[in-house]
Coordinates of N, CA and C and ligand atoms in Angstrom, one line a residue:
M1 N 11.0 168.6 75.4 CA 11.8 169.6 74.8 C 13.2 169.1 74.6
K2 N 14.0 169.8 73.8 CA 15.4 169.4 73.6 C 16.2 169.6 74.9
C3 N 17.0 168.6 75.2 CA 17.9 168.7 76.4 C 18.9 169.8 76.2
P4 N 19.1 170.7 77.2 CA 20.1 171.8 77.0 C 21.5 171.2 77.1
F5 N 21.7 170.0 77.5 CA 23.1 169.4 77.6 C 23.5 168.6 76.4
C6 N 22.6 167.7 76.0 CA 23.0 166.8 74.9 C 22.1 167.1 73.6
G7 N 21.1 167.9 73.7 CA 20.3 168.3 72.5 C 19.3 167.2 72.0
I8 N 19.2 166.1 72.7 CA 18.2 165.1 72.3 C 16.8 165.4 72.9
N9 N 15.8 165.3 72.0 CA 14.5 165.7 72.4 C 13.7 164.5 73.0
N10 N 14.0 164.2 74.3 CA 13.4 163.1 74.9 C 13.5 163.3 76.4
D11 N 12.6 164.1 76.9 CA 12.7 164.4 78.4 C 11.4 164.0 79.1
Q12 N 11.6 163.9 80.4 CA 10.5 163.5 81.3 C 10.3 164.6 82.3
V13 N 9.0 164.9 82.6 CA 8.7 165.9 83.6 C 8.7 165.2 84.9
L14 N 9.5 165.6 85.9 CA 9.5 164.9 87.2 C 8.6 165.6 88.1
D15 N 8.4 166.9 88.0 CA 7.7 167.6 89.0 C 7.2 168.9 88.3
S16 N 5.9 169.3 88.6 CA 5.3 170.5 88.1 C 4.9 171.3 89.2
R17 N 5.4 172.5 89.4 CA 5.0 173.3 90.5 C 4.4 174.6 90.1
P18 N 3.1 174.8 90.3 CA 2.5 176.1 90.0 C 3.1 177.2 90.9
I19 N 3.2 178.4 90.4 CA 3.7 179.5 91.2 C 2.5 180.2 91.8
E20 N 2.6 180.5 93.1 CA 1.4 181.1 93.8 C 1.1 182.5 93.2
H21 N -0.1 182.8 93.1 CA -0.6 184.1 92.7 C -0.2 184.5 91.2
A22 N 0.3 183.6 90.4 CA 0.6 184.1 89.1 C 0.3 183.0 88.1
P23 N 0.1 183.3 86.8 CA -0.2 182.3 85.8 C 1.1 181.7 85.3
A24 N 1.7 180.9 86.2 CA 3.0 180.4 85.8 C 3.3 179.0 86.4
V25 N 4.2 178.3 85.8 CA 4.5 177.0 86.4 C 6.0 176.7 86.2
R26 N 6.6 176.0 87.2 CA 8.0 175.6 87.0 C 8.0 174.1 86.9
R27 N 8.8 173.6 86.0 CA 8.8 172.1 85.8 C 10.3 171.6 86.0
R28 N 10.4 170.6 86.7 CA 11.7 169.9 86.9 C 11.7 168.8 85.8
R29 N 12.7 168.8 85.0 CA 12.8 167.8 83.9 C 14.0 166.9 84.0
E30 N 13.9 165.7 83.4 CA 15.1 164.9 83.3 C 15.2 164.4 81.9
C31 N 16.4 164.5 81.3 CA 16.7 164.0 80.0 C 16.8 162.5 80.0
S32 N 16.0 161.8 79.2 CA 16.0 160.4 79.3 C 17.3 159.8 78.6
S33 N 18.0 160.7 77.9 CA 19.2 160.2 77.2 C 20.4 160.4 78.1
C34 N 20.7 161.6 78.5 CA 21.9 161.8 79.3 C 21.7 161.9 80.8
K35 N 20.4 161.8 81.2 CA 20.0 161.8 82.6 C 20.2 163.1 83.4
K36 N 20.6 164.1 82.7 CA 20.8 165.4 83.4 C 19.5 166.0 83.7
R37 N 19.4 166.8 84.8 CA 18.2 167.4 85.2 C 18.2 168.9 85.0
Y38 N 17.1 169.5 84.7 CA 17.1 171.0 84.5 C 15.6 171.4 84.8
T39 N 15.5 172.7 84.9 CA 14.2 173.3 85.3 C 13.8 174.3 84.2
T40 N 12.5 174.2 83.9 CA 11.9 175.2 82.9 C 10.8 176.0 83.6
F41 N 10.6 177.1 83.1 CA 9.7 178.0 83.7 C 8.7 178.5 82.6
E42 N 7.4 178.4 82.9 CA 6.4 178.7 81.8 C 5.4 179.7 82.3
R43 N 5.1 180.6 81.4 CA 4.1 181.6 81.6 C 3.5 182.0 80.3
P44 N 2.2 182.5 80.3 CA 1.6 182.8 78.9 C 2.5 183.9 78.2
E45 N 2.7 183.6 77.0 CA 3.5 184.6 76.2 C 2.8 185.9 76.1
E46 N 1.5 185.9 76.1 CA 0.7 187.1 76.0 C 0.8 188.0 77.3
L47 N 1.3 187.4 78.3 CA 1.3 188.2 79.6 C 2.7 188.2 80.3
P48 N 3.7 188.8 79.6 CA 5.0 188.8 80.2 C 5.0 189.8 81.3
I49 N 5.8 189.6 82.3 CA 6.0 190.7 83.3 C 6.9 191.7 82.7
M50 N 6.5 193.0 82.9 CA 7.4 194.0 82.3 C 8.2 194.6 83.4
V51 N 9.5 194.9 83.0 CA 10.4 195.6 84.0 C 10.4 197.1 83.6
V52 N 10.1 198.0 84.5 CA 10.1 199.4 84.3 C 11.4 199.9 84.7
K53 N 12.2 200.5 83.7 CA 13.5 201.0 84.0 C 13.4 202.4 84.6
S54 N 14.6 202.9 85.0 CA 14.6 204.2 85.7 C 14.2 205.3 84.7
D55 N 14.4 205.1 83.4 CA 14.0 206.1 82.5 C 12.6 205.9 81.9
S56 N 11.9 205.0 82.7 CA 10.5 204.6 82.4 C 10.3 203.8 81.1
R57 N 11.4 203.4 80.5 CA 11.2 202.4 79.4 C 10.8 201.1 80.0
R58 N 10.1 200.3 79.2 CA 9.7 198.9 79.7 C 10.3 197.9 78.8
E59 N 10.7 196.8 79.5 CA 11.1 195.6 78.7 C 10.6 194.4 79.4
P60 N 10.4 193.3 78.7 CA 10.0 192.0 79.3 C 11.0 191.5 80.3
F61 N 10.5 191.0 81.5 CA 11.4 190.4 82.5 C 12.2 189.3 81.8
D62 N 13.5 189.3 82.1 CA 14.4 188.3 81.5 C 15.3 187.7 82.5
R63 N 15.1 186.5 82.8 CA 15.9 185.8 83.8 C 17.4 185.9 83.5
R64 N 17.7 185.8 82.2 CA 19.1 185.8 81.9 C 19.9 187.1 82.3
K65 N 19.1 188.2 82.3 CA 19.7 189.5 82.6 C 20.1 189.5 84.1
I66 N 19.2 188.9 84.9 CA 19.5 188.8 86.4 C 20.7 187.9 86.6
W67 N 20.7 186.8 85.8 CA 21.8 185.8 85.9 C 23.2 186.5 85.5
V68 N 23.2 187.3 84.5 CA 24.4 188.0 84.0 C 24.9 188.9 85.1
G69 N 24.0 189.7 85.7 CA 24.4 190.7 86.7 C 25.0 190.0 88.0
I70 N 24.3 188.9 88.4 CA 24.8 188.2 89.6 C 26.1 187.5 89.3
D71 N 26.2 186.9 88.1 CA 27.4 186.1 87.7 C 28.6 187.1 87.7
R72 N 28.4 188.2 87.2 CA 29.5 189.2 87.1 C 30.0 189.6 88.5
A73 N 29.0 189.9 89.4 CA 29.4 190.3 90.7 C 30.1 189.1 91.5
C74 N 29.8 187.9 91.1 CA 30.4 186.7 91.8 C 31.7 186.2 91.2
R75 N 32.1 186.9 90.1 CA 33.3 186.4 89.4 C 34.5 186.2 90.4
K76 N 35.1 185.0 90.2 CA 36.3 184.7 91.1 C 36.0 184.6 92.6
R77 N 34.8 184.6 92.9 CA 34.5 184.4 94.3 C 34.1 182.9 94.5
P78 N 34.2 182.4 95.8 CA 34.0 181.0 96.0 C 32.5 180.7 96.0
I79 N 31.8 180.9 94.9 CA 30.4 180.7 94.8 C 30.1 179.8 93.6
S80 N 29.4 178.7 93.9 CA 29.2 177.8 92.8 C 28.1 178.2 91.8
A81 N 28.2 177.7 90.6 CA 27.2 178.0 89.6 C 25.8 177.6 90.1
E82 N 25.8 176.5 90.9 CA 24.5 176.0 91.4 C 23.9 177.1 92.4
T83 N 24.7 177.6 93.2 CA 24.2 178.7 94.1 C 23.7 179.9 93.3
I84 N 24.4 180.3 92.3 CA 24.0 181.4 91.5 C 22.6 181.1 90.8
N85 N 22.5 179.8 90.3 CA 21.2 179.4 89.7 C 20.1 179.4 90.7
K86 N 20.4 179.0 91.9 CA 19.3 179.0 92.9 C 18.9 180.4 93.3
V87 N 19.8 181.3 93.4 CA 19.5 182.7 93.7 C 18.6 183.3 92.6
V88 N 19.0 183.0 91.3 CA 18.3 183.5 90.2 C 16.8 183.0 90.2
S89 N 16.7 181.7 90.5 CA 15.4 181.1 90.5 C 14.5 181.6 91.7
K90 N 15.2 181.9 92.8 CA 14.5 182.5 93.9 C 13.9 183.8 93.6
I91 N 14.8 184.6 92.9 CA 14.3 186.0 92.5 C 13.2 185.9 91.5
E92 N 13.4 185.0 90.6 CA 12.3 184.8 89.6 C 11.0 184.4 90.2
D93 N 11.1 183.5 91.2 CA 9.9 183.1 91.9 C 9.2 184.3 92.6
E94 N 10.0 185.1 93.2 CA 9.5 186.2 94.0 C 8.9 187.2 93.0
V95 N 9.5 187.5 91.9 CA 9.0 188.4 90.9 C 7.7 188.0 90.4
V96 N 7.6 186.7 89.9 CA 6.4 186.3 89.3 C 5.3 186.0 90.4
G97 N 5.7 185.8 91.6 CA 4.8 185.5 92.6 C 4.2 186.8 93.2
E98 N 5.0 187.8 93.3 CA 4.5 189.0 93.9 C 4.0 190.1 93.0
Y99 N 4.4 190.0 91.7 CA 4.0 191.0 90.8 C 3.3 190.4 89.6
I100 N 2.2 191.0 89.3 CA 1.3 190.4 88.2 C 1.7 191.0 86.8
M101 N 1.8 192.3 86.7 CA 2.1 192.9 85.4 C 3.5 193.5 85.2
E102 N 3.9 194.2 86.3 CA 5.2 194.8 86.1 C 5.9 195.0 87.4
I103 N 7.2 195.2 87.3 CA 8.1 195.5 88.5 C 9.1 196.5 88.0
S104 N 9.6 197.3 89.0 CA 10.6 198.3 88.6 C 12.0 197.6 88.7
S105 N 12.9 198.1 87.8 CA 14.2 197.6 87.9 C 14.9 197.8 89.2
R106 N 14.4 198.9 89.9 CA 14.9 199.2 91.3 C 14.6 198.0 92.2
N107 N 13.3 197.6 92.2 CA 12.9 196.5 93.0 C 13.7 195.2 92.8
I108 N 14.0 195.0 91.5 CA 14.8 193.8 91.2 C 16.2 193.9 91.7
G109 N 16.8 195.1 91.6 CA 18.1 195.4 92.1 C 18.2 195.2 93.6
E110 N 17.1 195.6 94.3 CA 17.1 195.5 95.8 C 17.0 194.0 96.1
K111 N 16.3 193.3 95.4 CA 16.1 191.8 95.7 C 17.5 191.1 95.5
I112 N 18.2 191.5 94.4 CA 19.5 190.9 94.2 C 20.5 191.2 95.3
L113 N 20.5 192.5 95.7 CA 21.4 192.9 96.8 C 21.1 192.2 98.1
E114 N 19.8 192.0 98.4 CA 19.4 191.3 99.6 C 19.9 189.8 99.6
K115 N 19.9 189.2 98.4 CA 20.4 187.8 98.4 C 21.9 187.8 98.4
L116 N 22.6 188.7 97.7 CA 24.1 188.7 97.7 C 24.6 189.0 99.1
W117 N 23.9 189.9 99.9 CA 24.3 190.2 101.2 C 24.5 188.9 102.1
N118 N 23.6 188.0 101.9 CA 23.7 186.7 102.6 C 24.7 185.7 102.1
I119 N 25.1 185.9 100.9 CA 26.0 184.9 100.3 C 27.5 185.4 100.4
D120 N 27.7 186.6 99.9 CA 29.1 187.0 99.8 C 29.2 188.6 99.8
L121 N 29.9 189.1 100.8 CA 29.9 190.6 100.9 C 30.7 191.3 99.8
V122 N 31.7 190.6 99.2 CA 32.4 191.2 98.1 C 31.5 191.3 96.8
A123 N 30.8 190.2 96.6 CA 29.8 190.2 95.5 C 28.8 191.3 95.7
Y124 N 28.4 191.4 97.0 CA 27.4 192.4 97.3 C 27.9 193.8 96.9
I125 N 29.1 194.2 97.3 CA 29.5 195.5 97.1 C 29.8 195.7 95.6
R126 N 30.2 194.7 94.9 CA 30.4 194.8 93.5 C 29.1 195.1 92.8
F127 N 28.1 194.4 93.1 CA 26.8 194.6 92.5 C 26.3 196.0 92.9
A128 N 26.4 196.3 94.2 CA 25.9 197.6 94.6 C 26.6 198.8 93.9
S129 N 27.9 198.6 93.6 CA 28.6 199.7 93.0 C 28.1 199.9 91.5
V130 N 27.8 198.8 90.9 CA 27.2 199.0 89.5 C 25.8 199.5 89.6
Y131 N 25.0 198.9 90.4 CA 23.6 199.2 90.5 C 23.3 200.5 91.1
R132 N 23.9 200.8 92.2 CA 23.6 202.1 92.8 C 24.4 203.3 92.3
K133 N 25.4 202.9 91.5 CA 26.3 203.9 90.8 C 27.2 204.7 91.7
F134 N 26.8 205.1 92.9 CA 27.6 205.8 93.8 C 28.3 207.0 93.2
D135 N 27.5 207.9 92.6 CA 28.2 209.0 92.0 C 28.5 210.0 93.2
D136 N 28.2 209.6 94.4 CA 28.4 210.4 95.5 C 29.4 209.6 96.5
I137 N 30.6 210.1 96.7 CA 31.6 209.3 97.5 C 31.1 209.1 98.9
S138 N 30.3 210.0 99.5 CA 29.9 209.7 100.9 C 28.9 208.6 101.0
A139 N 28.1 208.4 99.9 CA 27.1 207.2 99.9 C 27.9 205.9 99.8
F140 N 29.0 206.0 99.0 CA 29.9 204.8 98.9 C 30.5 204.5 100.3
M141 N 31.0 205.5 101.0 CA 31.7 205.4 102.2 C 30.7 204.8 103.3
R142 N 29.5 205.3 103.2 CA 28.4 204.7 104.2 C 28.2 203.2 103.9
E143 N 28.2 202.9 102.7 CA 28.0 201.5 102.3 C 29.1 200.6 102.8
L144 N 30.4 201.2 102.6 CA 31.5 200.4 103.1 C 31.6 200.2 104.6
K145 N 31.1 201.3 105.3 CA 31.1 201.2 106.8 C 30.2 200.1 107.2
K146 N 29.0 200.1 106.6 CA 28.0 199.1 106.9 C 28.6 197.7 106.6
L147 N 29.3 197.6 105.5 CA 29.9 196.3 105.1 C 31.0 195.9 106.1
K148 N 31.8 196.8 106.6 CA 32.9 196.5 107.5 C 32.3 196.0 108.8
K149 N 31.3 196.6 109.3 CA 30.6 196.2 110.5 C 30.1 194.8 110.4
E150 N 29.4 194.5 109.3 CA 28.9 193.2 109.0 C 30.0 192.1 108.9
Y151 N 31.1 192.5 108.2 CA 32.2 191.6 108.1 C 32.8 191.2 109.4
M152 N 33.0 192.3 110.3 CA 33.6 192.0 111.6 C 32.7 191.1 112.4
K153 N 31.4 191.3 112.3 CA 30.4 190.5 113.0 C 30.5 189.0 112.5
R154 N 30.7 188.8 111.2 CA 30.7 187.5 110.7 C 32.0 186.8 111.1
Q155 N 33.1 187.6 111.1 CA 34.4 187.0 111.5 C 34.3 186.5 112.9
K156 N 33.7 187.3 113.8 CA 33.6 187.0 115.2 C 32.8 185.8 115.4
N157 N 31.7 185.7 114.7 CA 30.8 184.5 114.8 C 31.5 183.2 114.4
R158 N 32.4 183.4 113.4 CA 33.2 182.3 112.9 C 34.1 181.7 113.9
K159 N 34.7 182.6 114.7 CA 35.6 182.2 115.7 C 35.0 181.5 116.9
L160 N 33.7 181.9 117.2 CA 33.1 181.4 118.4 C 32.8 179.8 118.3
Ligands
ZN1 ZN1 20.4 165.1 77.6

């Protein structure tokens, strides 16, 4: 396929890894021209995983949407693009590995929160505030309390 960095169509597949429990494969490729590496993900076009939204509408699972949501939450935080990409791939692996036909957008949101919690608490609360909406101030306060407790714990561990 065409290299996403230099556009030349001359790549080599370094590694092919089937995804457990799902008709999908992930391939690690290297461009023979600029030597950059990238990953592709393949699944039958006829069998996309559908995401069921809160209003019951369905749309095909789209890795880019997850990327956009996480990237937005991580803006100006000390988190590399590589880390973001890894998180997105991890979520994608989980989704296609655990779900055959469809997944709710809620489940995806929870997966993202779980990952952000381990990476950066600010990114976590940013994503949570968009995703959980917090139209109730007490729910927001509860979340902040939980966050503060975790933050203190992490600070303490850092000092030890
Ligand atoms: Zn290239």
